[in-house]
CSV table of C-alpha atoms and ligand atoms in Angstrom, one decimal:
chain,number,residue,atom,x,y,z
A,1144,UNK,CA,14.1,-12.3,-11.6
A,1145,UNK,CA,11.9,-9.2,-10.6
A,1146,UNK,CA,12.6,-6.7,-9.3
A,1147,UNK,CA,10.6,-5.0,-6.8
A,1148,UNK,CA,10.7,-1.1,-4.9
A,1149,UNK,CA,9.5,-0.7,-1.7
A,1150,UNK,CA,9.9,-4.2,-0.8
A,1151,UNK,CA,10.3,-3.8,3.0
A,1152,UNK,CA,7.5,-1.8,3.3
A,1153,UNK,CA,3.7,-3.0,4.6
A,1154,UNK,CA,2.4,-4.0,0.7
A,1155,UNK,CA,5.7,-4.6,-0.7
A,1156,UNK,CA,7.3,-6.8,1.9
A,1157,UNK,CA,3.6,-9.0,2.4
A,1158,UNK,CA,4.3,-9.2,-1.7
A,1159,UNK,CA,7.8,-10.1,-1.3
A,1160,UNK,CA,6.8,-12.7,1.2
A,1161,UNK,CA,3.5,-14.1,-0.8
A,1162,UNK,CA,5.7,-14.4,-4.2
A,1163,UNK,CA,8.8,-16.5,-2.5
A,1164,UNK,CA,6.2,-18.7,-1.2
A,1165,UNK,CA,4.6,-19.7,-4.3
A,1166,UNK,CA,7.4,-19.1,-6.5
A,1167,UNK,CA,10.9,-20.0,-7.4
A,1168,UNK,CA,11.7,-16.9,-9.7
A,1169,UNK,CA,14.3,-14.4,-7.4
A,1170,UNK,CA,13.3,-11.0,-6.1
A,1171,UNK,CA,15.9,-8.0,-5.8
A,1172,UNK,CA,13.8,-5.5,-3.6
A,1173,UNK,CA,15.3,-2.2,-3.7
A,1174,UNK,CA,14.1,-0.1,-0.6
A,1175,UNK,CA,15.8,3.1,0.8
A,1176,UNK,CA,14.5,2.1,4.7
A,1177,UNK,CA,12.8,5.1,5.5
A,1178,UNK,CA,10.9,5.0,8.3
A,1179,UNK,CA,8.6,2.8,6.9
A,1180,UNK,CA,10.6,0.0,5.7
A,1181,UNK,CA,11.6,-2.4,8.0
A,1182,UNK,CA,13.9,-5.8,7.1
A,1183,UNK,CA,12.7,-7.2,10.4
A,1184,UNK,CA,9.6,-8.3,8.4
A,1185,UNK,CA,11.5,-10.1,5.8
A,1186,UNK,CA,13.4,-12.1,8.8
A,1187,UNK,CA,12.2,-15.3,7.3
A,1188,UNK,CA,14.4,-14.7,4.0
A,1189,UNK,CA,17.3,-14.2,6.2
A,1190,UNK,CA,20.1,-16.2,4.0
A,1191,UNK,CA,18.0,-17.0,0.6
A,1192,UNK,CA,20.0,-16.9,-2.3
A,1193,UNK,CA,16.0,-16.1,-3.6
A,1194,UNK,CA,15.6,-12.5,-2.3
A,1195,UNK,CA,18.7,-9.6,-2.8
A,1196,UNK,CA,18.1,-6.7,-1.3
A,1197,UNK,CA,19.6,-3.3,-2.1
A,1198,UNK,CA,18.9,-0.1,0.0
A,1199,UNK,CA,19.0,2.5,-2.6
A,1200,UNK,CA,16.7,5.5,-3.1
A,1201,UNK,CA,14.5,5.5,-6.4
A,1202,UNK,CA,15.6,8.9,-7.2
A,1203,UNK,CA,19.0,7.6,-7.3
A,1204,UNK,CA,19.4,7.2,-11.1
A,1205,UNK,CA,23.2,5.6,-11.2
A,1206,UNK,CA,22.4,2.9,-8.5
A,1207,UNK,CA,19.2,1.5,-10.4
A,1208,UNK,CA,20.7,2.0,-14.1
A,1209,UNK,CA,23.5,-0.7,-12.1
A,1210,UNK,CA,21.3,-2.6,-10.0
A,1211,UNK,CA,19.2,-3.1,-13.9
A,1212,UNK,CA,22.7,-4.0,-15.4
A,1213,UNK,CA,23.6,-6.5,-13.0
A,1214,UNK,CA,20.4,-8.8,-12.6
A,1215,UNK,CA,18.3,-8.1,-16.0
A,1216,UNK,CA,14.7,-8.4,-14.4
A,1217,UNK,CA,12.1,-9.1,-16.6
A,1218,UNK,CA,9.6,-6.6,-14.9
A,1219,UNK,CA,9.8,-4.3,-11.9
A,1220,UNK,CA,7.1,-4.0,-9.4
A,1221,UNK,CA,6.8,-0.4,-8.3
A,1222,UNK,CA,5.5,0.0,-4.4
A,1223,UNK,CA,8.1,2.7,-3.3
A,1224,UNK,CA,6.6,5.5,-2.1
A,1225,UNK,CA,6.1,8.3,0.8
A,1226,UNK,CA,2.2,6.3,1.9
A,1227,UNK,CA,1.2,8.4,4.5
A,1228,UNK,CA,-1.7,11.3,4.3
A,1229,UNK,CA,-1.5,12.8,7.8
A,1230,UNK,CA,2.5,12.9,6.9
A,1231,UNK,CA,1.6,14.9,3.9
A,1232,UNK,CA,0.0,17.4,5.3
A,1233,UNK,CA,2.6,18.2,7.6
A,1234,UNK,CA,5.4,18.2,5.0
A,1235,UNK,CA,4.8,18.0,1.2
A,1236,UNK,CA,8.1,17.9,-0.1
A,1237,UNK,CA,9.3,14.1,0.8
A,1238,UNK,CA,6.1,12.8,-1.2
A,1239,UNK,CA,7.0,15.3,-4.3
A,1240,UNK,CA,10.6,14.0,-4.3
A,1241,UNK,CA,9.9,10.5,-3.5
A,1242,UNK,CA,6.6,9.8,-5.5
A,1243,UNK,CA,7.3,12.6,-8.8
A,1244,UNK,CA,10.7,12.4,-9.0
A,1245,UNK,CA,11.5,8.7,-7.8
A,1246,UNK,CA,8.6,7.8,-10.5
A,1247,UNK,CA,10.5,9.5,-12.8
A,1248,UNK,CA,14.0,8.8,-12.4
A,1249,UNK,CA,13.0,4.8,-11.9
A,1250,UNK,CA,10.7,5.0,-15.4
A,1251,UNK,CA,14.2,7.1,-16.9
A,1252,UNK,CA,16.0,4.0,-16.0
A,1253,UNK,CA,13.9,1.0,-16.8
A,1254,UNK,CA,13.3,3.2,-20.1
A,1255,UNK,CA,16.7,3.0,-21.0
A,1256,UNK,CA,17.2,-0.7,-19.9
A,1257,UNK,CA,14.0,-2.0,-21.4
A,1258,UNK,CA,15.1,0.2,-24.7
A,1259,UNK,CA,18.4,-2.4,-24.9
A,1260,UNK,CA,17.2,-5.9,-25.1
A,1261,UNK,CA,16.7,-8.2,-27.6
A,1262,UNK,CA,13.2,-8.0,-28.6
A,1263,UNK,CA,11.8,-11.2,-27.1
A,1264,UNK,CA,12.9,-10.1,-23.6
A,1265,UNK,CA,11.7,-6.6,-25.1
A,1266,UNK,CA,7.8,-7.8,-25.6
A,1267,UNK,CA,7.8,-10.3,-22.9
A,1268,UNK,CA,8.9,-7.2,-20.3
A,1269,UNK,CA,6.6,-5.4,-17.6
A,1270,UNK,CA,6.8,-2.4,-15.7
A,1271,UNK,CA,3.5,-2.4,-12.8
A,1272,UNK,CA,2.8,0.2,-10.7
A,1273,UNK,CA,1.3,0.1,-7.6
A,1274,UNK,CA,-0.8,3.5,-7.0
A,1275,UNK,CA,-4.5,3.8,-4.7
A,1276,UNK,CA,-8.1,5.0,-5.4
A,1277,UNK,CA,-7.3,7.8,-3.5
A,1278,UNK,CA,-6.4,9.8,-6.5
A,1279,UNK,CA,-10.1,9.8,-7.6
A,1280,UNK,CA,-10.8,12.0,-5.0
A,1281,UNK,CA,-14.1,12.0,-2.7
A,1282,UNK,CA,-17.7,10.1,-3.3
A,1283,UNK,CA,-20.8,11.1,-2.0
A,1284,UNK,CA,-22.8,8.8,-0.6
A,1285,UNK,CA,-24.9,8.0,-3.2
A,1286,UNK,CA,-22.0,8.3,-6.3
A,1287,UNK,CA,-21.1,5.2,-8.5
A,1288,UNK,CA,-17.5,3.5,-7.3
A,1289,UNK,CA,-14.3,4.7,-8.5
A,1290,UNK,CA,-13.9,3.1,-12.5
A,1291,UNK,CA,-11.1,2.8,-14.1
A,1292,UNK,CA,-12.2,5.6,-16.1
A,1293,UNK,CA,-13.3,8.0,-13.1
A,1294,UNK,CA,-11.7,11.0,-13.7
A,1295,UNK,CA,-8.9,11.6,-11.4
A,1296,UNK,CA,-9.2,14.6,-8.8
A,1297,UNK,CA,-6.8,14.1,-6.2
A,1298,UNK,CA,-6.8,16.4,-3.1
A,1299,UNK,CA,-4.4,15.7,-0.7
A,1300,UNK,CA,-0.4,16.1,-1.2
A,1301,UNK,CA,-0.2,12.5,-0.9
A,1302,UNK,CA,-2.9,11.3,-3.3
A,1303,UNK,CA,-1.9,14.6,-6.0
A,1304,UNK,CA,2.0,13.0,-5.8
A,1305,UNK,CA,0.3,9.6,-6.7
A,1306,UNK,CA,-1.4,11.4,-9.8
A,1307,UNK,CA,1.3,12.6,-10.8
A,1308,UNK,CA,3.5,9.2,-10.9
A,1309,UNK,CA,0.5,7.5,-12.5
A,1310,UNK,CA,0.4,10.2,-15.0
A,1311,UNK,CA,4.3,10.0,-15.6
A,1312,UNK,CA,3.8,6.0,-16.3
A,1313,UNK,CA,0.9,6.3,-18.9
A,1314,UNK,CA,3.0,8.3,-20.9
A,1315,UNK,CA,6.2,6.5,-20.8
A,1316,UNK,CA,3.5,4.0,-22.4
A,1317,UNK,CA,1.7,5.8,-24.8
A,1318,UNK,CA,5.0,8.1,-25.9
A,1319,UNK,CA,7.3,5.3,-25.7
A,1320,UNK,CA,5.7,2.3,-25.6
A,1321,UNK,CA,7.4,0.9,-22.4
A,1322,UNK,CA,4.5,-2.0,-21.5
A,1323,UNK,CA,3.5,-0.5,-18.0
A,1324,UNK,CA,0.5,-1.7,-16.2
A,1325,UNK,CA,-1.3,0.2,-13.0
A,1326,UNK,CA,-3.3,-1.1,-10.5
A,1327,UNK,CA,-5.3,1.8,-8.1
A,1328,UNK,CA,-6.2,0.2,-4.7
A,1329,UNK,CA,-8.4,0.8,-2.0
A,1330,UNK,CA,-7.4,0.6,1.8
A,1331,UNK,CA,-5.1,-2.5,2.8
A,1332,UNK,CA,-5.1,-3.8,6.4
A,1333,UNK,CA,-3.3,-7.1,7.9
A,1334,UNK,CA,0.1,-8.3,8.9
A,1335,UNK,CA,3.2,-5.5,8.7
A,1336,UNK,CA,1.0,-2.8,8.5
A,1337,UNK,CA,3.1,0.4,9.9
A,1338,UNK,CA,1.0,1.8,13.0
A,1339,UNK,CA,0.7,5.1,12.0
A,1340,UNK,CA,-2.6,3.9,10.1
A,1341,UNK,CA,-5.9,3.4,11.3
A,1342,UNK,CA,-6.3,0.1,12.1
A,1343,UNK,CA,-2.4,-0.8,13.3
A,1344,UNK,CA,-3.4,2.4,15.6
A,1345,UNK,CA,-5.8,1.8,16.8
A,1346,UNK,CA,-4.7,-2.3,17.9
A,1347,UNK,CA,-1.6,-1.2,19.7
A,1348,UNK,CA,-3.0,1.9,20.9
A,1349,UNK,CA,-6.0,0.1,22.5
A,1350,UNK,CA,-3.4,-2.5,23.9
A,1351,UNK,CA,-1.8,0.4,25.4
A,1352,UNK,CA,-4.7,1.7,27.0
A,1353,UNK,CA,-4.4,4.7,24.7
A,1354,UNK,CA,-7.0,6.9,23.7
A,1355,UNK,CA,-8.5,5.7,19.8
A,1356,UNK,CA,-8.6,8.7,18.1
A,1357,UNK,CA,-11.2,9.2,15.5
A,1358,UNK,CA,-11.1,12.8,13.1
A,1359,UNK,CA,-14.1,14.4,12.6
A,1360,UNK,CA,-17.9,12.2,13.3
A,1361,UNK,CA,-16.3,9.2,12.2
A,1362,UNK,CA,-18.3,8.6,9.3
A,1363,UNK,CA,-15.8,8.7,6.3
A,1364,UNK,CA,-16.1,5.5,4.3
A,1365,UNK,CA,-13.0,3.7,3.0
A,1366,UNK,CA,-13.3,0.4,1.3
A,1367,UNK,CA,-10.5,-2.1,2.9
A,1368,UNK,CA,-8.6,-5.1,1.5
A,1369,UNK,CA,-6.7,-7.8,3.2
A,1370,UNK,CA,-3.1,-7.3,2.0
A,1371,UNK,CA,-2.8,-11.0,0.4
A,1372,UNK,CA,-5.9,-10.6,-1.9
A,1373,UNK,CA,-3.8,-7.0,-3.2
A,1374,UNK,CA,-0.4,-9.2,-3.8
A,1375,UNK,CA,-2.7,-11.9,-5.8
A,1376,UNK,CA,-4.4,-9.0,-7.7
A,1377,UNK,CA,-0.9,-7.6,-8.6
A,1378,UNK,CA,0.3,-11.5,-9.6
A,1379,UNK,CA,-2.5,-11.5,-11.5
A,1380,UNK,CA,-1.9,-8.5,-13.4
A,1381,UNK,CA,1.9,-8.8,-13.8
A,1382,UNK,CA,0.9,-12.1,-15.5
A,1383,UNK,CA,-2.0,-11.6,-17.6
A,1384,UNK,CA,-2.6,-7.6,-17.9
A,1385,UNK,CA,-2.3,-5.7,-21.1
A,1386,UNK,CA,0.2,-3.1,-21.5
A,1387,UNK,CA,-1.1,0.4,-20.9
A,1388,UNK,CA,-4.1,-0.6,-19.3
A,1389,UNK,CA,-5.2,0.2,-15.2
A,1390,UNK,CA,-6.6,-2.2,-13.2
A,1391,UNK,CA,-9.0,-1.3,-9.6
A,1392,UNK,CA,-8.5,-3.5,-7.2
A,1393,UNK,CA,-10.8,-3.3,-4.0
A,1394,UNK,CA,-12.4,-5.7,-1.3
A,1395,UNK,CA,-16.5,-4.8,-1.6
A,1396,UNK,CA,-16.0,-3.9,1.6
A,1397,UNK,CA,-17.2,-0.3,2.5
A,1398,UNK,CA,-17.1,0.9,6.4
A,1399,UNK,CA,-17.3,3.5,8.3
A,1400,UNK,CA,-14.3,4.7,10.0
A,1401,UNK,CA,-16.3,4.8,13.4
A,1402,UNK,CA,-17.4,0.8,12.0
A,1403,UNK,CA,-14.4,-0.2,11.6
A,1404,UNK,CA,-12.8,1.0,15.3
A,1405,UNK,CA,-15.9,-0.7,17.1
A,1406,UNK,CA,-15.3,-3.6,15.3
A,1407,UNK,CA,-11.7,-3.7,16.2
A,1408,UNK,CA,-12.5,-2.9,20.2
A,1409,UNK,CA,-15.0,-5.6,19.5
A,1410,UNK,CA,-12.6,-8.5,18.3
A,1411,UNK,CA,-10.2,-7.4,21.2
A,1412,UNK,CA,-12.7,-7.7,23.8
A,1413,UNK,CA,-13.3,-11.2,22.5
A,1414,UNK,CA,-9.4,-12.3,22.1
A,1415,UNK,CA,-7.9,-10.0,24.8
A,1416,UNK,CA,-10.7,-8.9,27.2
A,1417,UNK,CA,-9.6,-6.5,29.6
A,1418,UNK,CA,-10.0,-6.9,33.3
A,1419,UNK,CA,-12.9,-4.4,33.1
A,1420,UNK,CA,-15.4,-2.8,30.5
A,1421,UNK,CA,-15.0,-2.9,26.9
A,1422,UNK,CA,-12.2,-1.3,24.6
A,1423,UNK,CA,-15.0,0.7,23.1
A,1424,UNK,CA,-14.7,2.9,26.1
A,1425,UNK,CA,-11.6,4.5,24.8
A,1426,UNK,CA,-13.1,6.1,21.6
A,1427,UNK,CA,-12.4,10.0,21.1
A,1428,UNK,CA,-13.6,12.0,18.6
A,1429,UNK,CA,-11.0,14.2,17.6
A,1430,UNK,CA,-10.4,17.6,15.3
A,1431,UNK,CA,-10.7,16.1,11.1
A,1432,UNK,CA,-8.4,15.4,9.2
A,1433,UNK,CA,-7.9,19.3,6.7
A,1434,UNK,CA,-9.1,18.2,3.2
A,1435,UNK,CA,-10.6,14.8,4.6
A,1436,UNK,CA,-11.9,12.6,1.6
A,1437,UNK,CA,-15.4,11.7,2.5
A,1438,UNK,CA,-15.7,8.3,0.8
A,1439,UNK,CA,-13.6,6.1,-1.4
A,1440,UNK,CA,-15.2,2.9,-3.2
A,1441,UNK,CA,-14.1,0.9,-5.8
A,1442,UNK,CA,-15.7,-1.2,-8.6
A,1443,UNK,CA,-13.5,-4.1,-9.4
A,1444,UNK,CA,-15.4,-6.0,-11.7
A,1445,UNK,CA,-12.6,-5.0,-14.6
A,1446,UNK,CA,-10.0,-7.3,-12.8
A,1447,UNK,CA,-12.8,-10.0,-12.2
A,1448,UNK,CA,-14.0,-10.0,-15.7
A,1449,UNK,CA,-10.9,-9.8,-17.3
A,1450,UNK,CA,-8.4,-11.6,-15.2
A,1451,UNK,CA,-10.6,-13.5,-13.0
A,1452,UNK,CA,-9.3,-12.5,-10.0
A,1453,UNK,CA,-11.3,-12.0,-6.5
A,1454,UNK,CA,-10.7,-11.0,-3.0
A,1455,UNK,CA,-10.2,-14.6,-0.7
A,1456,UNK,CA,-11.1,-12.6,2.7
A,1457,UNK,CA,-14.1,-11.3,4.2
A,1458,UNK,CA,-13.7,-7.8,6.2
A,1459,UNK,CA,-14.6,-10.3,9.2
A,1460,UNK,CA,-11.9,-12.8,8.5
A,1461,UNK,CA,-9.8,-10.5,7.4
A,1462,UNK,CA,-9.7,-8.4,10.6
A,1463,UNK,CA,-9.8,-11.4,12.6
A,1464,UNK,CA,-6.5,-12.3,11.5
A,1465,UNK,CA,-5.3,-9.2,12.0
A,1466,UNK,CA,-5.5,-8.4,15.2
A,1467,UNK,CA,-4.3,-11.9,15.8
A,1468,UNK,CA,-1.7,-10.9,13.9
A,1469,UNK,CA,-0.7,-8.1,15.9
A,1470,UNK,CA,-1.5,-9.7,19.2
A,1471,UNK,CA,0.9,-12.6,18.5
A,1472,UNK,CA,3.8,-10.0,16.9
A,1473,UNK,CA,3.6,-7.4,19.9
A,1474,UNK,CA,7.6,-7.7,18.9
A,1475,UNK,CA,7.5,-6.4,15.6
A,1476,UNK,CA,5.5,-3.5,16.9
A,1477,UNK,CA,7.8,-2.1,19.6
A,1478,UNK,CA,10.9,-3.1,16.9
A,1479,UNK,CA,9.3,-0.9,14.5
A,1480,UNK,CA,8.1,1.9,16.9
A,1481,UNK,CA,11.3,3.8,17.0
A,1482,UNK,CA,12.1,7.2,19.0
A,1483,UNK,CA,11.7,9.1,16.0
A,1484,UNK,CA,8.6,8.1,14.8
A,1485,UNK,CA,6.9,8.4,18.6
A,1486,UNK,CA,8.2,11.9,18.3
A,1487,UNK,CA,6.0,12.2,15.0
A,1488,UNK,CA,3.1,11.1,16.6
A,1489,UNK,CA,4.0,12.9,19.5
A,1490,UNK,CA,3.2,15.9,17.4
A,1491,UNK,CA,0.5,15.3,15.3
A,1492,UNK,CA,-1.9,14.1,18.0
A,1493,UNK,CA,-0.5,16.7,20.1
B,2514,NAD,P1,4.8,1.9,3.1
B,2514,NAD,O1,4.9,3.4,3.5
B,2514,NAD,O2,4.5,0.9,4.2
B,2514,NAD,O3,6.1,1.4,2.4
B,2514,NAD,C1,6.8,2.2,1.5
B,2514,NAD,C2,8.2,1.6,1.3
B,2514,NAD,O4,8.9,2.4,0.3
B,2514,NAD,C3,9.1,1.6,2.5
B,2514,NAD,O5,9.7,0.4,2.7
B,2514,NAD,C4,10.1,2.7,2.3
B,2514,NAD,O6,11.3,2.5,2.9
B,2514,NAD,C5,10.2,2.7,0.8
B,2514,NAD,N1,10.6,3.9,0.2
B,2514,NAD,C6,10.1,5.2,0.4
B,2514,NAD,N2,10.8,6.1,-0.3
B,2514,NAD,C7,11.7,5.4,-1.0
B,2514,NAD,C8,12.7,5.8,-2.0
B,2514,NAD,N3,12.9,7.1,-2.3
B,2514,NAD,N4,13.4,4.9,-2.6
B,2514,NAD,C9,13.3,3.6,-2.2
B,2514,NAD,N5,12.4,3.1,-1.3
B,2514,NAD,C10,11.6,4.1,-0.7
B,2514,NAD,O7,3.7,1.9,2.0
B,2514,NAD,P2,2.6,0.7,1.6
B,2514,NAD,O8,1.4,0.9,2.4
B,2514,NAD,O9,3.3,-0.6,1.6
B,2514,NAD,O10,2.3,1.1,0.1
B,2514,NAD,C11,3.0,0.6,-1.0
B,2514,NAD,C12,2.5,1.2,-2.3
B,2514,NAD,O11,1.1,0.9,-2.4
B,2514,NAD,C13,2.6,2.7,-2.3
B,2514,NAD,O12,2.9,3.1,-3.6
B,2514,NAD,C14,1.2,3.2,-2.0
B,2514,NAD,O13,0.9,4.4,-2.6
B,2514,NAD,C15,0.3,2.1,-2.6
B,2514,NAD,N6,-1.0,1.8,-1.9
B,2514,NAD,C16,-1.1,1.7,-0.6
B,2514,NAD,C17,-2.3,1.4,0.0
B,2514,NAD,C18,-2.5,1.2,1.5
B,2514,NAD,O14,-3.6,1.0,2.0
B,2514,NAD,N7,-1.4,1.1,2.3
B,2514,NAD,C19,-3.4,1.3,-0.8
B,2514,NAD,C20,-3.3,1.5,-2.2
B,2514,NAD,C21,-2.0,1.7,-2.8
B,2515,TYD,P1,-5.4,6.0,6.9
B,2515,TYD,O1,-5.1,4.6,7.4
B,2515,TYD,O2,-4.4,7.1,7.2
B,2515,TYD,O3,-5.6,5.8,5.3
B,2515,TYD,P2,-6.1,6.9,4.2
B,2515,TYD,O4,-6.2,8.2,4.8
B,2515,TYD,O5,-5.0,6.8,3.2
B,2515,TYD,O6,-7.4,6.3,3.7
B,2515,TYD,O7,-6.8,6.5,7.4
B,2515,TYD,C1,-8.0,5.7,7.1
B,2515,TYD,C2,-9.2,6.5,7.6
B,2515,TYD,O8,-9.1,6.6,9.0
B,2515,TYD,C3,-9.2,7.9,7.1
B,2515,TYD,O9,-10.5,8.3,6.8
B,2515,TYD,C4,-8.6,8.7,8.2
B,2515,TYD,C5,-9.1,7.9,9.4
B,2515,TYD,N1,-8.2,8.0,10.6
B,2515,TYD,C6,-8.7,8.4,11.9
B,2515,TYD,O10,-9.9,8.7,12.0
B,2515,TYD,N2,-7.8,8.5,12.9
B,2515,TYD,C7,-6.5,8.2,12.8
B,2515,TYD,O11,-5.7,8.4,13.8
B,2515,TYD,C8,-6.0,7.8,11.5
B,2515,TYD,C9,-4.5,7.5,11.3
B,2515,TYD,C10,-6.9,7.7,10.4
C-alpha cells in the first residue's frame, strides 16, 4: 500500500480518488481534519477495504512510527500542509509547526522505518513530496519560468514554510540517502477545491450575489492546473522519477487574476445566467494582498522530457468543468463552509 498525508484535503483527496480508480494497490491517508480536510469528499470510499484512513497529525511522531509499523507502505505521498497564503499572513505559527516540523517529524519517521527493511523493499521505496512554485518567489513579466534549478526566494510565511520542508527532504536524501522525490507546482483549480481560494471564491461567492473581490489591479499572473493532470504528474513521478531529483509541474497556462474572474463570471452567465446583467457586474477591486507575488510560471518540459507526462486539460476545459462542478455540488459547499471558517473570512475581508 501507500500511504498518503493530507488525503482529505483538495489535492490529496482528488489524488486519493484518481489512484483508487485506476488502481488496486490500498491507500492509508493520514489527515489531521483541519479545517481544510473534509471526509465528505472521499464519501464514495465509504466502506472500501482499499482506503484506511487515520486522523493523526504529522507532527505526531508515535502515531506515524505505528501507523508505518502496522501497514509497511512502500512509499508515502506527502500533501499535508497549512495551503493557505492570506492565512499566513494572519498567523504564521500553524504553517511553521505544520509545514517545518510536520516535514520533519514525518521524514524522522519514514527515516527510521525505511532504515529497517530488507534491502529490496529498501531500493524499491519512495518518499514524494508535494511542495508549489511559489517558493521561487516573483517573475517579472519578461523573466524565464520557474526551472527546476531557479533559485528559491520564497516571500510569504506560507511559501518560506514550504522552503523550508523542501529543504529538510533534499537532505534526508543527500545525508541519508532516503530516495525522496519533489514535485513544485503551479496553481490547481477543479473539484474539492476549499473556497477560500480564488476561483472556489469567487463561484460561490458570485452564486451568492457576493461581491468578487480582486487585491490590488488584478494583474498578478498565476499559471493554473486542473487538479487531475497534478495527481497523473505525481503517479508519474512516484513510478518513474529518480531519487533526489525535483520535478515542475505546471499547465502552460498563465492568466491574469482579473482573466481568470471574467472568465469565470463569463462561464456562469452561460450555465447559470442571472435574471438580469452579467456576473461581471460584481467585480471589486480591493486593498492587495502585503508581499503579493507578481507572477508565477513554470517550465515543465523536465517532466515531459523525462517522464513523458503532459497536462490532459485546457484552461477552457478545465474551468468549464469546474464550475459545473461546483454548480452540481452546491452541497459540498455549504457542508464544508462551517461557522468557523465564515468567521475567518468574516475577518479578512472585513
Ligand atoms: P489543503 O489545505 O486543501 O489540504 C491540506 C490537508 O492537509 C487537509 O486535509 C488538512 O486537514 C491536512 N493537514 C493539515 N495539517 C496537518 C497535519 N499537521 N497533520 C496531518 N494533516 C494535516 O491543501 P491542498 O491545496 O490540497 O495542497 C496539498 C499540498 O499541495 C500542500 O502541500 C500544498 O503546499 C501543495 N500545493 C498546493 C497547490 C494548490 O494550488 N492548492 C499548488 C502546489 C502545491
Ligand atoms: P490563491 O488562490 O490564494 O493562491 P496563491 O496565492 O497561492 O497563488 O490566490 C490566487 C491569486 O488570486 C493570487 O494572486 C491572489 C488572488 N486573490 C484575489 O485577488 N482575491 C482573493 O480573494 C483571493 C483568495 C485571491
Amino acid at each position: 500500500m501507500i500511504l498518503v498525508t493530507g488525503g482529505a484535503g483538495f489535492i490529496g483527496a482528488n489524488f486519493v480518488l484518481d489512484w483508487l480508480s485506476a488502481n488496486d494497490e490500498p491507500v492509508l491517508n493520514v489527515d489531521k481534519l483541519t479545517y481544510a480536510g473534509n471526509l465528505a469528499t472521499l464519501k464514495s470510499l465509504e466502506g472500501s477495504e482499499k482506503h484506511i484512513f487515520a486522523r493523526v497529525d504529522i507532527c505526531d511522531r508515535a502515531a506515524i512510527d505505528k501507523l508505518l509499523a502496522a501497514h509497511t507502505p512502500r512509499a508515502v505521498v506527502h500533501f499535508a500542509a497549512e495551503s493557505h497564503v492570506d492565512r499566513s499572513i494572519d498567523g504564521p505559527a500553524a504553517f511553521v509547526h505544520t509545514n517545518v516540523v510536520g516535514t520533519f517529524t514525518l521524514l524522522e519517521a519514514v527515516r527510521a522505518y525505511w532504515g529497517k527493511l530488507p534491502e529490496a523493499e529498501k531500493s524499491a521505496f519512495r518518499m514524494l513530496a508535494v511542495s508549489t512554485d511559489e517558493v521561487f518567489g516573483s517573475l517579472g513579466p519578461q523573466d524565464p519560468q520557474f526551472s527546476e534549478t531557479t533559485p528559491y526566494a520564497p516571500n510569504s510565511p506560507y511559501s518560506a514554510t514550504k522552503a523550508a520542508s523542501d529543504h529538510l527532504v533534499r537532505a534526508y536524501h543527500h545525508t541519508y540517502g532516503l530516495p525522496t522525490l519533489t514535485t513544485n507546482c503551479s496553481n490547481n483549480y477543479g473539484p474539492y477545491h476549499f473556497p477560500e481560494k480564488l476561483i472556489p471564491l469567487m463561484i460561490t461567492n458570485a452564486l451568492a450575489g457576493k461581491s468578487l473581490p480582486i487585491y490590488g489591479d488584478g494583474q498578478n499572473v498565476r499559471d493554473w492546473l486542473y487538479v487531475t493532470d497534478h495527481c497523473s504528474a505525481i503517479r508519474q513521478v512516484l513510478e518513474r522519477g529518480t531519487p533526489g531529483e525535483t520535478y515542475n509541474v505546471g499547465g502552460w497556462n498563465e492568466k491574469t487574476n482579473l482573466e481568470v474572474v471574467q472568465t469565470l463570471c463569463d462561464l456562469l452567465d452561460e450555465l447559470k445566467p442571472k435574471a438580469e446583467g452579467s456576473y461581471r457586474e460584481q467585480i471589486t477591486f480591493i486593498k492587495d494582498r502585503p508581499g503579493h507575488d507578481r507572477r508565477y510560471a513554470i517550465d515543465a518540459h523536465k517532466l515531459e522530457r523525462e517522464l513523458g507526462w503532459r497536462p490532459v486539460e485546457t484552461f477552457e476545459t478545465g474551468l468549464k468543468k469546474t464550475v459545473q462542478w461546483y454548480l452540481d455540488n452546491q452541497s459540498w459547499v455549504n457542508d464544508v463552509t462551517s461557522g468557523e471558517y465564515r468567521k475567518w473570512v468574516g475577518q479578512h475581508y472585513a
